[in-house]
Amino acid sequence: MTALEALQTYFGYEQFRPLQDKIVESVLAGKDTLALLPTGGGKSICFQVPTLVHDEGLCLVVTPLIALMKDQVENLRRRDIRAAAIYTGMSRDQQRVAIDNCMFGPYRFLYVSPERLESEEFRRKLAELPIVMIAVDEAHCISQWGYDFRPSYLKISEIRALLPKQVPILALTATATPEVAEDIQQQLLFRAPNVIRQSFARENLSYLVRYCKNSQDTHSAGRTKTEELQHIVSRMPQSRIIVYVRNRKRAEELAGILGCPYYHAGLSPEERTRRQEAWDGIMVCTNAFGMGIDKPDVRLVIHYDLPDSPEAYFQEAGRAGRDGQPAYAVLLYAPEDKAKVQKRVADNYPPREFVEDVYHKTADFLCVGAGSGLGHSFALHIDELCHTMRLPVLQTYSALHLLTQAGYIDFQEEQDNQARVMVNVPLHTLREYQLSGEQEELLHSLLRKYPGVMTELKYLHGEITETIHQTLTGLAARHIITYIPRTRACRVTFVQERQTEVYLPRQAYEKREDAFKQRLHAMMEYAEQTSYCRSQLLLSYFGETDAPCCGTCDVCRSKKG
Ligand code: ADP
Ligand code: MG
């Protein structure tokens, strides 16, 4: 089967999009390849088609986003292509079943989250899997100097060495500065440099910066950010609009003022899906909104706060106008943003003594004594930790990330831990408990659906409605079952036994702090300057120096008069 035939047969698309064919060809020729395609450019096809061109063999897909992973697996299954996923939060049994399926069944895709690559069990089985290629999605996460570094991505090169034969690796990302692109290829042990990229220019997107006055300023003329925001959206009624803000509280506040929904990671996954699907006007959100937005007709993306980096800005702003029709990316900027940026640096890089303090307090909180804890993994509720130990929340998060980079712990932010249940009383005694009809029905369905639920905690599948939750809680109160409701906790794993002292190498602290400041600085330059075409300026940051003036940004327009 040719690549084009595979595209048509399996996916029903007539043609490859620009560059997809070149990327597929490169992979099929066995070359390591770094592909830079904008969000929505169709990166998934680039590893799915080469895998399916052959009649058998497994593609190992490394991707950090569990939600997207589940989506893709569903999508493939709908097309009768066997695919499986392994991620933290699945039970050991579930993971084992997934791997065994790939080992013995006609599976074509195995999606894994990068931290799974560290598991000994997974590594042992890896050599036995019929892997024909490795795809690394969101490959910019591998770069320590990039804006979204994930330490577990560094493990990807190690698994290359564990495979019995050389297979091509395809790295995919929508954003990479020249340094990051270089870094990706090095870290993934590319046998020869090979980058396939498309211009990131977006002709239909106009970049604008609106200068506002400070929020408390009642004297000067002009609008505050909130007033400007109201003004702008009032001029675009009936349009799909995204307003990005930095924190959850502000998202809720502004949604109240604009009378529209908000979206942030504090909402339950079900609620988030519901809001995303119902969305047809303005949405105020944090950067939790974005992964998997597939609405092509977003007319306007407004940033209420200065983003952390040009990469983040470009990605988020780029969600406007995917249908090719005119669209706007507006950044609101006020004099006070300068000071806020300073504070952001301080919040992200708290003093070393503070980081050490967080290390010891976290260990104490989790009852890990000096010299112990190696390999132990804990659910961690940051709010409780901070409350008990009197730590400031924001900086504590940062400290835990720094400790991860320095190799003391592995800290992962909030994720879903599915609910678990075990039945504690023998079946034949259930009658003695005088259960309600609902309780009885639920218990019977548990026993039917989850063999072994009498002897060990079982993860519950499917949605747990409020009614089911109530019934389970009622049963647990009477000790008929053990019920661990779903929690959204962070996870901390001790990668070394607890140390008495913490040392943060320059690599893990100053160098990252510098890179962070540089990115912020570039973002401020973008906001403050009024002499260069904004599109050109952004693109030059990604190494594209030959893009023409856009003619539609505020700078270009003011030059035209
Ligand atoms: P990315 O990962 O680059 O953001 P995706 O792989 O999620 O993009 O693809 C975005 C959308 O484009 C998907 O809905 C996908 O099915 C569609 N798509 C990809 N390639 C093609 C193609 N050759 N023809 C038509 N639609 C395509
Ligand atoms: Mg993608």
XYZ file of C-alpha atoms and ligand atoms in Angstrom, residues 40 43-44 68 72 137-138, ligand 2:
8
model
C -4.065 21.876 13.448
C 0.746 16.151 12.745
C -0.914 12.895 13.809
C -5.545 13.909 23.810
C -6.667 9.630 19.531
C 4.515 14.516 20.063
C 5.001 17.976 21.618
Mg -1.307 17.062 17.793
